[in-house]
Coordinates of N, CA and C in Angstrom, one line a residue:
Chain A
A240 N -10.2 14.9 -8.5 CA -9.6 14.0 -7.6 C -9.4 12.6 -8.3
Q241 N -8.4 12.0 -7.9 CA -8.1 10.7 -8.5 C -8.8 9.6 -7.7
S242 N -9.2 8.5 -8.4 CA -9.8 7.4 -7.8 C -9.5 6.1 -8.5
V243 N -9.7 5.0 -7.8 CA -9.4 3.7 -8.3 C -10.6 2.8 -7.9
A244 N -11.0 2.0 -8.8 CA -12.1 1.0 -8.5 C -11.6 -0.4 -8.9
Q245 N -11.8 -1.2 -7.9 CA -11.6 -2.7 -8.1 C -13.0 -3.3 -7.9
P246 N -13.7 -3.6 -8.9 CA -15.1 -4.0 -8.8 C -15.4 -5.3 -8.2
E247 N -14.4 -6.1 -8.0 CA -14.6 -7.5 -7.5 C -13.9 -7.6 -6.1
D248 N -14.7 -8.0 -5.1 CA -14.1 -8.2 -3.8 C -13.2 -9.5 -3.8
Q249 N -13.7 -10.4 -4.6 CA -13.0 -11.7 -4.6 C -13.0 -12.3 -6.0
V250 N -12.0 -13.0 -6.4 CA -11.9 -13.7 -7.7 C -11.4 -15.1 -7.4
N251 N -12.2 -16.0 -7.9 CA -11.9 -17.5 -7.7 C -11.4 -18.1 -9.0
V252 N -10.4 -18.8 -9.0 CA -9.9 -19.4 -10.3 C -9.2 -20.7 -9.9
A253 N -9.3 -21.7 -10.8 CA -8.7 -23.0 -10.6 C -7.2 -22.9 -11.0
E254 N -6.4 -23.6 -10.3 CA -5.0 -23.6 -10.6 C -4.7 -24.0 -12.1
G255 N -3.9 -23.3 -12.8 CA -3.6 -23.6 -14.2 C -4.4 -22.8 -15.1
N256 N -5.5 -22.2 -14.7 CA -6.3 -21.4 -15.5 C -5.8 -20.0 -15.5
P257 N -6.2 -19.2 -16.6 CA -5.8 -17.8 -16.6 C -6.6 -17.0 -15.6
L258 N -6.0 -15.9 -15.1 CA -6.7 -15.1 -14.1 C -6.6 -13.6 -14.5
T259 N -7.7 -12.9 -14.1 CA -7.8 -11.5 -14.4 C -8.3 -10.8 -13.1
V260 N -7.6 -9.8 -12.7 CA -8.1 -9.0 -11.6 C -8.3 -7.6 -12.1
K261 N -9.5 -7.1 -12.0 CA -9.9 -5.8 -12.7 C -9.6 -4.6 -11.9
C262 N -9.2 -3.5 -12.7 CA -9.0 -2.2 -12.1 C -9.3 -1.1 -13.1
T263 N -10.1 -0.2 -12.6 CA -10.3 1.0 -13.5 C -10.0 2.2 -12.6
Y264 N -9.7 3.3 -13.3 CA -9.2 4.5 -12.6 C -9.8 5.8 -13.2
S265 N -9.6 6.8 -12.4 CA -10.0 8.1 -12.8 C -9.0 9.1 -12.3
V266 N -8.3 9.8 -13.2 CA -7.3 10.8 -12.9 C -7.2 11.8 -14.0
S267 N -6.8 13.0 -13.7 CA -6.5 14.0 -14.7 C -5.2 13.8 -15.3
G268 N -5.1 13.8 -16.6 CA -3.9 13.6 -17.3 C -3.5 12.1 -17.4
N269 N -2.3 11.9 -17.8 CA -1.9 10.5 -17.9 C -1.4 9.9 -16.6
P270 N -2.0 8.8 -16.2 CA -1.7 8.3 -14.9 C -0.4 7.4 -14.8
Y271 N 0.0 7.3 -13.6 CA 1.0 6.3 -13.2 C 0.2 5.2 -12.5
L272 N 0.3 4.0 -12.9 CA -0.5 2.9 -12.4 C 0.3 1.8 -11.8
F273 N -0.1 1.2 -10.7 CA 0.6 0.2 -10.0 C -0.3 -1.0 -9.6
W274 N 0.4 -2.1 -9.5 CA -0.3 -3.2 -8.8 C 0.7 -3.7 -7.7
Y275 N 0.0 -4.0 -6.5 CA 0.7 -4.5 -5.4 C 0.0 -5.8 -4.9
V276 N 0.8 -6.6 -4.2 CA 0.2 -7.9 -3.7 C 0.5 -7.9 -2.2
Q277 N -0.5 -8.4 -1.4 CA -0.3 -8.5 0.0 C -0.7 -9.9 0.5
Y278 N 0.3 -10.5 1.1 CA 0.0 -11.8 1.7 C -0.4 -11.6 3.2
P279 N -1.1 -12.6 3.8 CA -1.7 -12.4 5.1 C -0.7 -11.8 6.1
N280 N -1.1 -10.8 6.9 CA -0.3 -10.2 7.9 C 1.0 -9.7 7.4
R281 N 1.1 -9.3 6.2 CA 2.4 -8.7 5.6 C 2.1 -7.4 5.0
G282 N 3.2 -6.6 4.8 CA 3.0 -5.4 4.0 C 2.8 -5.7 2.5
L283 N 2.7 -4.6 1.8 CA 2.4 -4.8 0.3 C 3.8 -5.0 -0.4
Q284 N 3.7 -5.8 -1.5 CA 4.9 -6.0 -2.3 C 4.5 -5.4 -3.7
F285 N 5.5 -4.7 -4.3 CA 5.3 -4.2 -5.6 C 5.3 -5.3 -6.7
L286 N 4.4 -5.3 -7.6 CA 4.3 -6.2 -8.7 C 4.7 -5.7 -10.0
L287 N 4.1 -4.5 -10.4 CA 4.5 -3.9 -11.6 C 3.9 -2.5 -11.7
K288 N 4.3 -1.7 -12.7 CA 3.8 -0.4 -12.8 C 3.8 0.0 -14.3
Y289 N 2.9 0.9 -14.6 CA 2.9 1.5 -15.9 C 3.1 3.0 -15.8
I290 N 4.1 3.5 -16.5 CA 4.4 4.9 -16.5 C 4.2 5.5 -17.9
T291 N 4.8 4.9 -18.9 CA 4.6 5.3 -20.3 C 5.1 4.2 -21.2
G292 N 4.9 4.3 -22.4 CA 5.4 3.3 -23.4 C 4.5 2.2 -23.7
D293 N 5.0 1.0 -23.8 CA 4.2 -0.2 -24.2 C 3.0 -0.4 -23.2
N294 N 1.8 -0.6 -23.7 CA 0.7 -0.7 -22.9 C 0.6 -2.0 -22.1
L295 N 1.4 -3.0 -22.5 CA 1.5 -4.3 -21.8 C 2.7 -4.3 -20.9
V296 N 2.5 -4.4 -19.6 CA 3.6 -4.3 -18.7 C 3.8 -5.6 -18.0
K297 N 5.0 -6.1 -18.0 CA 5.3 -7.4 -17.3 C 5.9 -7.1 -16.0
G298 N 5.5 -8.0 -15.0 CA 6.0 -7.8 -13.7 C 6.5 -9.0 -13.0
S299 N 6.5 -9.0 -11.7 CA 7.0 -10.1 -10.9 C 6.1 -11.3 -11.0
Y300 N 6.7 -12.5 -10.8 CA 5.9 -13.8 -10.6 C 5.0 -14.1 -11.8
G301 N 5.4 -13.6 -13.0 CA 4.6 -14.0 -14.2 C 3.4 -13.1 -14.4
F302 N 3.2 -12.1 -13.6 CA 2.0 -11.2 -13.8 C 2.3 -10.2 -14.9
E303 N 1.2 -9.8 -15.5 CA 1.3 -8.7 -16.4 C 0.0 -7.9 -16.3
A304 N 0.0 -6.7 -16.8 CA -1.1 -5.8 -16.8 C -1.2 -5.0 -18.1
E305 N -2.4 -4.7 -18.6 CA -2.5 -4.0 -19.8 C -3.2 -2.6 -19.5
F306 N -2.5 -1.6 -19.9 CA -3.1 -0.2 -19.8 C -4.0 0.0 -21.0
N307 N -5.2 0.4 -20.7 CA -6.2 0.7 -21.8 C -6.7 2.1 -21.5
K308 N -6.2 3.1 -22.2 CA -6.6 4.5 -22.0 C -8.0 4.8 -22.3
S309 N -8.5 4.2 -23.3 CA -9.9 4.5 -23.7 C -10.9 3.9 -22.7
Q310 N -10.5 2.8 -22.1 CA -11.4 2.2 -21.1 C -11.0 2.6 -19.7
T311 N -9.9 3.4 -19.6 CA -9.4 3.8 -18.2 C -9.2 2.5 -17.3
S312 N -8.6 1.5 -17.9 CA -8.5 0.3 -17.1 C -7.0 -0.2 -17.1
F313 N -6.7 -1.0 -16.1 CA -5.4 -1.5 -15.9 C -5.5 -2.9 -15.2
H314 N -6.1 -3.8 -16.0 CA -6.4 -5.1 -15.4 C -5.1 -6.0 -15.2
L315 N -5.0 -6.7 -14.2 CA -3.9 -7.6 -13.9 C -4.2 -9.0 -14.4
K316 N -3.2 -9.6 -15.0 CA -3.5 -10.9 -15.6 C -2.3 -11.8 -15.4
K317 N -2.6 -13.1 -15.5 CA -1.6 -14.1 -15.5 C -2.1 -15.3 -16.3
P318 N -1.3 -15.9 -17.2 CA -1.8 -16.9 -18.1 C -2.2 -18.2 -17.3
S319 N -1.4 -18.5 -16.3 CA -1.7 -19.8 -15.6 C -1.5 -19.6 -14.1
A320 N -2.6 -19.6 -13.4 CA -2.6 -19.3 -11.9 C -2.0 -20.4 -11.1
L321 N -1.3 -20.0 -10.0 CA -0.8 -21.0 -9.0 C -1.5 -20.8 -7.7
V322 N -1.6 -21.9 -6.9 CA -2.2 -21.8 -5.6 C -1.5 -20.7 -4.8
S323 N -0.2 -20.6 -4.9 CA 0.6 -19.6 -4.2 C 0.3 -18.2 -4.6
D324 N -0.4 -18.0 -5.7 CA -0.8 -16.6 -6.1 C -2.0 -16.1 -5.2
S325 N -2.6 -16.9 -4.4 CA -3.7 -16.5 -3.5 C -3.2 -15.5 -2.6
A326 N -3.8 -14.3 -2.7 CA -3.4 -13.2 -1.9 C -4.4 -12.0 -2.1
L327 N -4.1 -10.9 -1.5 CA -4.9 -9.7 -1.7 C -4.2 -8.8 -2.7
Y328 N -4.8 -8.3 -3.7 CA -4.2 -7.5 -4.7 C -4.8 -6.1 -4.8
F329 N -3.9 -5.1 -4.8 CA -4.3 -3.7 -4.8 C -3.8 -3.0 -6.0
C330 N -4.7 -2.3 -6.6 CA -4.4 -1.4 -7.8 C -4.2 0.0 -7.2
A331 N -3.3 0.8 -7.7 CA -3.1 2.1 -7.2 C -2.8 3.1 -8.4
V332 N -3.2 4.3 -8.2 CA -2.9 5.3 -9.3 C -2.3 6.5 -8.6
S333 N -1.3 7.1 -9.3 CA -0.7 8.4 -8.9 C -0.8 9.4 -10.0
P334 N -1.0 10.7 -9.6 CA -1.1 11.7 -10.7 C 0.3 11.9 -11.2
P335 N 0.5 12.3 -12.5 CA 1.8 12.4 -13.1 C 2.4 13.8 -12.8
S336 N 1.7 14.7 -12.2 CA 2.3 16.0 -12.0 C 1.5 16.7 -10.9
G337 N 2.0 17.9 -10.6 CA 1.3 18.6 -9.6 C 1.9 18.6 -8.2
G338 N 3.0 17.9 -8.1 CA 3.8 17.9 -6.9 C 3.3 16.9 -5.9
S339 N 2.2 16.3 -6.0 CA 1.7 15.3 -5.1 C 1.7 14.0 -5.7
Y340 N 2.5 13.1 -5.3 CA 2.6 11.8 -5.9 C 2.1 10.7 -5.0
I341 N 1.3 11.1 -4.0 CA 0.7 10.1 -3.1 C -0.3 9.3 -3.9
P342 N -0.1 8.0 -3.9 CA -1.0 7.1 -4.6 C -2.3 6.9 -3.9
T343 N -3.3 6.7 -4.7 CA -4.6 6.3 -4.2 C -4.8 4.8 -4.5
F344 N -5.2 4.0 -3.5 CA -5.3 2.6 -3.6 C -6.8 2.2 -3.8
G345 N -7.0 1.1 -4.6 CA -8.3 0.5 -4.6 C -8.5 -0.2 -3.3
R346 N -9.7 -0.8 -3.2 CA -10.1 -1.4 -1.9 C -9.5 -2.8 -1.9
G347 N -8.9 -3.3 -2.9 CA -8.3 -4.7 -2.9 C -9.3 -5.7 -3.4
T348 N -8.7 -6.7 -4.0 CA -9.4 -7.9 -4.5 C -8.7 -9.2 -4.0
S349 N -9.5 -10.0 -3.3 CA -8.9 -11.2 -2.8 C -8.9 -12.3 -3.9
L350 N -7.7 -12.8 -4.3 CA -7.6 -13.8 -5.3 C -7.5 -15.1 -4.6
I351 N -8.3 -16.1 -4.9 CA -8.3 -17.4 -4.4 C -8.1 -18.4 -5.5
V352 N -7.0 -19.1 -5.5 CA -6.7 -20.1 -6.5 C -6.9 -21.5 -5.9
H353 N -7.8 -22.2 -6.5 CA -8.1 -23.5 -6.0 C -7.2 -24.6 -6.6
P354 N -6.8 -25.6 -5.8 CA -6.0 -26.7 -6.4 C -6.7 -27.5 -7.4
Chain B
G126 N 14.0 -5.0 -4.7 CA 13.5 -3.7 -4.3 C 14.1 -3.3 -2.9
A127 N 13.8 -2.2 -2.5 CA 14.3 -1.6 -1.3 C 13.7 -2.4 -0.1
V128 N 14.5 -2.3 1.0 CA 14.0 -3.0 2.2 C 13.6 -2.0 3.2
V129 N 12.4 -2.2 3.7 CA 11.8 -1.3 4.7 C 11.4 -2.2 5.9
S130 N 11.9 -1.8 7.1 CA 11.6 -2.6 8.3 C 10.6 -1.9 9.2
Q131 N 9.9 -2.6 10.0 CA 9.0 -2.0 11.0 C 9.2 -2.8 12.3
H132 N 9.1 -2.0 13.4 CA 9.3 -2.6 14.7 C 8.4 -2.0 15.7
P133 N 7.6 -2.7 16.4 CA 7.5 -4.1 16.5 C 6.6 -4.6 15.4
S134 N 6.6 -5.9 15.2 CA 5.7 -6.5 14.2 C 4.3 -6.7 14.8
R135 N 4.3 -6.8 16.1 CA 3.0 -7.1 16.8 C 3.1 -6.5 18.2
V136 N 2.1 -5.8 18.6 CA 2.1 -5.2 20.0 C 0.7 -5.3 20.5
I137 N 0.6 -5.7 21.8 CA -0.7 -5.7 22.5 C -0.5 -4.7 23.7
C138 N -1.4 -3.8 23.9 CA -1.2 -2.9 25.0 C -2.6 -2.6 25.7
K139 N -2.5 -2.0 26.8 CA -3.7 -1.7 27.6 C -4.2 -0.3 27.1
S140 N -5.5 -0.2 27.3 CA -6.1 1.1 26.9 C -5.5 2.2 27.7
G141 N -5.2 3.3 27.1 CA -4.7 4.5 27.8 C -3.2 4.6 27.7
T142 N -2.5 3.6 27.3 CA -1.1 3.6 27.1 C -0.7 4.1 25.7
S143 N 0.6 4.5 25.6 CA 1.1 4.9 24.3 C 2.0 3.9 23.6
V144 N 1.9 3.8 22.4 CA 2.7 2.8 21.6 C 3.5 3.4 20.5
K145 N 4.8 3.1 20.4 CA 5.6 3.7 19.4 C 5.9 2.6 18.3
I146 N 5.8 3.0 17.1 CA 6.1 2.1 16.0 C 7.2 2.7 15.1
E147 N 8.2 1.9 14.8 CA 9.3 2.5 14.1 C 9.3 1.9 12.6
C148 N 9.7 2.8 11.7 CA 9.8 2.4 10.3 C 11.2 2.9 9.8
R149 N 11.9 1.9 9.3 CA 13.3 2.2 8.9 C 13.5 1.8 7.4
S150 N 14.1 2.8 6.7 CA 14.5 2.5 5.3 C 15.9 2.0 5.4
L151 N 16.1 0.8 5.0 CA 17.4 0.1 5.2 C 18.4 0.3 4.0
D152 N 17.8 0.6 2.8 CA 18.7 0.7 1.6 C 19.0 2.1 1.2
F153 N 18.2 3.0 1.5 CA 18.5 4.4 1.0 C 17.9 5.4 1.9
Q154 N 18.3 6.6 1.8 CA 17.8 7.7 2.6 C 16.4 8.1 2.1
A155 N 15.6 8.4 3.0 CA 14.2 8.8 2.7 C 13.8 10.1 3.3
T156 N 13.6 11.1 2.5 CA 13.2 12.4 3.1 C 11.7 12.3 3.4
T157 N 11.0 11.4 2.7 CA 9.6 11.2 2.9 C 9.2 9.8 3.2
M158 N 8.3 9.6 4.1 CA 7.8 8.2 4.4 C 6.3 8.4 4.5
F159 N 5.5 7.4 4.3 CA 4.1 7.4 4.4 C 3.6 6.4 5.5
W160 N 2.6 6.8 6.2 CA 2.0 5.9 7.2 C 0.6 5.6 6.8
Y161 N 0.2 4.3 6.8 CA -1.1 3.9 6.4 C -1.7 3.1 7.6
R162 N -3.0 3.0 7.5 CA -3.7 2.2 8.4 C -4.6 1.3 7.6
Q163 N -4.7 0.0 8.0 CA -5.5 -0.9 7.2 C -6.4 -1.7 8.2
F164 N -7.7 -1.7 7.9 CA -8.6 -2.4 8.7 C -8.8 -3.8 8.0
P165 N -9.3 -4.8 8.7 CA -9.4 -6.1 8.1 C -10.2 -6.1 6.8
K166 N -9.7 -6.7 5.8 CA -10.3 -6.9 4.5 C -10.7 -5.5 3.9
Q167 N -9.9 -4.5 4.2 CA -10.1 -3.2 3.6 C -8.9 -2.6 3.0
S168 N -9.0 -1.6 2.3 CA -7.8 -1.0 1.7 C -7.0 -0.2 2.6
L169 N -5.9 0.3 2.1 CA -5.0 1.1 3.0 C -5.6 2.6 3.0
M170 N -5.6 3.1 4.2 CA -6.0 4.5 4.4 C -4.7 5.3 4.8
L171 N -4.4 6.2 3.9 CA -3.2 7.1 4.2 C -3.5 7.9 5.4
M172 N -2.6 7.9 6.4 CA -2.8 8.7 7.6 C -2.0 10.0 7.5
A173 N -0.8 9.9 7.1 CA 0.1 11.0 7.1 C 1.3 10.8 6.3
T174 N 1.9 11.9 5.9 CA 3.2 11.9 5.2 C 4.2 12.5 6.2
S175 N 5.2 11.6 6.4 CA 6.3 12.0 7.3 C 7.4 12.7 6.6
N176 N 7.8 13.8 7.0 CA 8.8 14.6 6.3 C 10.0 14.8 7.2
E177 N 11.2 14.4 6.7 CA 12.4 14.5 7.5 C 12.7 16.0 7.8
G178 N 12.9 16.3 9.0 CA 13.3 17.7 9.4 C 12.1 18.7 9.5
S179 N 10.9 18.2 9.3 CA 9.8 19.2 9.4 C 8.5 18.4 9.8
K180 N 7.5 19.1 10.0 CA 6.3 18.5 10.5 C 5.6 17.6 9.5
A181 N 5.0 16.6 10.1 CA 4.2 15.7 9.2 C 3.0 16.3 8.7
T182 N 2.6 15.8 7.5 CA 1.3 16.3 6.9 C 0.3 15.3 7.1
Y183 N -0.8 15.6 7.8 CA -1.8 14.7 8.1 C -3.0 14.7 7.2
E184 N -3.6 13.6 6.9 CA -4.8 13.6 6.0 C -6.0 14.0 6.8
Q185 N -7.0 14.4 6.1 CA -8.2 14.9 6.8 C -8.8 13.8 7.6
G186 N -9.2 14.2 8.8 CA -9.8 13.3 9.8 C -8.8 12.5 10.7
V187 N -7.6 12.7 10.5 CA -6.6 12.0 11.3 C -6.1 13.0 12.4
E188 N -6.2 12.6 13.6 CA -5.9 13.5 14.7 C -4.3 13.5 14.9
K189 N -3.8 14.6 14.7 CA -2.3 14.8 14.8 C -1.8 14.7 16.2
D190 N -2.6 15.0 17.2 CA -2.2 14.9 18.6 C -2.3 13.5 19.1
K191 N -3.0 12.7 18.4 CA -3.2 11.3 18.8 C -2.1 10.4 18.1
F192 N -1.9 10.7 16.9 CA -0.9 10.0 16.1 C 0.3 10.8 15.8
L193 N 1.3 10.8 16.7 CA 2.4 11.6 16.6 C 3.5 11.0 15.7
I194 N 3.9 11.8 14.8 CA 4.9 11.3 13.8 C 6.2 12.1 13.9
N195 N 7.3 11.4 14.0 CA 8.6 12.0 14.1 C 9.5 11.4 13.1
H196 N 10.1 12.3 12.2 CA 11.0 11.8 11.2 C 12.4 12.3 11.5
A197 N 13.0 11.7 12.4 CA 14.2 12.2 13.1 C 15.4 12.1 12.2
S198 N 15.5 11.2 11.3 CA 16.6 11.0 10.4 C 16.2 10.6 9.0
L199 N 17.1 10.5 8.1 CA 16.8 10.1 6.8 C 16.4 8.6 6.6
T200 N 16.5 7.9 7.7 CA 16.2 6.5 7.6 C 15.2 6.0 8.6
L201 N 14.7 6.9 9.4 CA 13.8 6.5 10.5 C 12.7 7.5 10.7
S202 N 11.5 6.9 10.7 CA 10.2 7.6 11.0 C 9.5 6.8 12.1
T203 N 9.0 7.5 13.1 CA 8.2 6.8 14.1 C 6.8 7.3 14.2
L204 N 5.9 6.4 14.5 CA 4.5 6.8 14.7 C 4.2 6.4 16.1
T205 N 3.7 7.3 16.9 CA 3.3 7.0 18.3 C 1.8 7.2 18.4
V206 N 1.2 6.1 18.8 CA -0.3 6.2 19.1 C -0.4 6.5 20.6
T207 N -0.9 7.7 20.8 CA -1.0 8.2 22.2 C -2.3 7.8 22.8
S208 N -2.3 7.5 24.1 CA -3.6 7.2 24.8 C -4.4 6.2 24.0
A209 N -3.9 5.1 23.7 CA -4.5 4.2 22.8 C -5.8 3.7 23.3
H210 N -6.8 3.5 22.4 CA -8.1 2.9 22.8 C -8.4 1.7 21.9
P211 N -9.3 0.8 22.2 CA -9.6 -0.3 21.4 C -9.8 0.0 19.9
E212 N -10.5 1.1 19.7 CA -10.8 1.5 18.3 C -9.5 1.8 17.5
D213 N -8.4 2.0 18.2 CA -7.1 2.2 17.5 C -6.5 0.9 17.0
S214 N -7.0 -0.2 17.4 CA -6.5 -1.5 17.0 C -6.6 -1.6 15.5
S215 N -5.5 -1.9 14.9 CA -5.4 -2.0 13.4 C -4.1 -2.5 13.0
F216 N -3.9 -2.5 11.7 CA -2.6 -2.9 11.1 C -2.1 -1.6 10.5
Y217 N -0.9 -1.3 11.0 CA -0.3 0.0 10.6 C 0.9 -0.3 9.7
I218 N 1.0 0.3 8.5 CA 2.0 0.0 7.5 C 2.7 1.3 7.1
C219 N 4.0 1.3 7.0 CA 4.7 2.5 6.5 C 5.2 2.1 5.1
S220 N 5.5 3.2 4.3 CA 6.1 3.0 3.0 C 7.1 4.1 2.7
V221 N 8.0 3.8 1.8 CA 9.0 4.7 1.4 C 8.9 4.8 -0.1
P222 N 8.8 6.0 -0.7 CA 8.8 6.1 -2.2 C 10.2 5.8 -2.7
A223 N 10.3 5.2 -3.8 CA 11.5 4.6 -4.3 C 12.6 5.7 -4.5
S224 N 12.2 6.8 -5.1 CA 13.2 7.8 -5.3 C 12.8 9.2 -4.8
G225 N 11.7 9.3 -4.2 CA 11.2 10.6 -3.7 C 10.7 11.5 -4.8
G226 N 10.8 11.0 -6.0 CA 10.3 11.8 -7.1 C 8.8 11.6 -7.3
L227 N 8.4 12.1 -8.4 CA 7.0 12.0 -8.7 C 6.5 10.6 -9.0
A228 N 5.4 10.3 -8.3 CA 4.7 9.1 -8.7 C 5.5 7.8 -8.8
D229 N 6.3 7.5 -7.9 CA 7.2 6.4 -8.0 C 6.7 5.2 -7.2
T230 N 7.3 4.1 -7.3 CA 7.0 2.9 -6.6 C 7.1 3.1 -5.1
Q231 N 6.2 2.5 -4.4 CA 6.3 2.5 -2.9 C 6.9 1.2 -2.4
Y232 N 7.8 1.3 -1.5 CA 8.3 0.1 -0.8 C 7.7 0.1 0.6
F233 N 7.0 -1.0 0.9 CA 6.3 -1.1 2.1 C 7.0 -1.9 3.2
G234 N 6.8 -1.4 4.4 CA 7.2 -2.2 5.5 C 6.3 -3.4 5.7
P235 N 6.7 -4.3 6.6 CA 5.9 -5.5 6.8 C 4.6 -5.3 7.6
G236 N 4.5 -4.1 8.2 CA 3.3 -3.8 9.0 C 3.5 -4.1 10.5
T237 N 2.7 -3.5 11.3 CA 2.6 -3.7 12.7 C 1.2 -3.9 13.1
R238 N 0.9 -5.0 13.7 CA -0.4 -5.3 14.2 C -0.6 -4.8 15.6
L239 N -1.4 -3.8 15.8 CA -1.7 -3.2 17.1 C -3.0 -3.7 17.7
T240 N -3.0 -4.2 18.9 CA -4.2 -4.6 19.6 C -4.3 -3.9 20.9
V241 N -5.3 -3.1 21.1 CA -5.5 -2.4 22.3 C -6.6 -3.0 23.1
L242 N -6.3 -3.5 24.3 CA -7.3 -4.2 25.1 C -8.1 -3.2 26.0

């Protein structure tokens, strides 16, 4: 069975500083990995995904994530945080085959960027 | 990205009544849609997979007679919470897979906040 772990409930960072939101996964085979962002009382918005190819994936709003197969991680990063980045971030994994592409979501990490 | 709408965005109802939530895929046809439930400060819990023209597939522990799903067309899926109780109060979100293919991006609706008094 596939699983996703987001070990931090909350990440605090000062505006202008780099940020990292951690995600590790467990899945058979090569995974499809996603990051989504959720603003208060809103649905989730797609940020980026890794399917294959370059391990460093660039996405929306200046975010990027690095796929590390040996560490089974897919941490979300941004070089310089903005107050407007404050939101709930979800990592998700889907199996690459088997007919079931339903993603499994992590429990979410609340990112708080302080002015 | 694709646009997915939900209606209503917020609903308050009395205990024992039924509530219908609509999810529409505005940009493309969707043979499959997903329904999630999210509790405060928690992750999304997949409730069911809505399949156009056939019965929905429910996740373990989700009562299919309580959460009725109808995928009547390629752009519309509805979730009806029957005989709602306060414990059904939650944030319900639908999603549409981008292409219907394997492991693709999900496009989410804005969610519906249900409060049962």
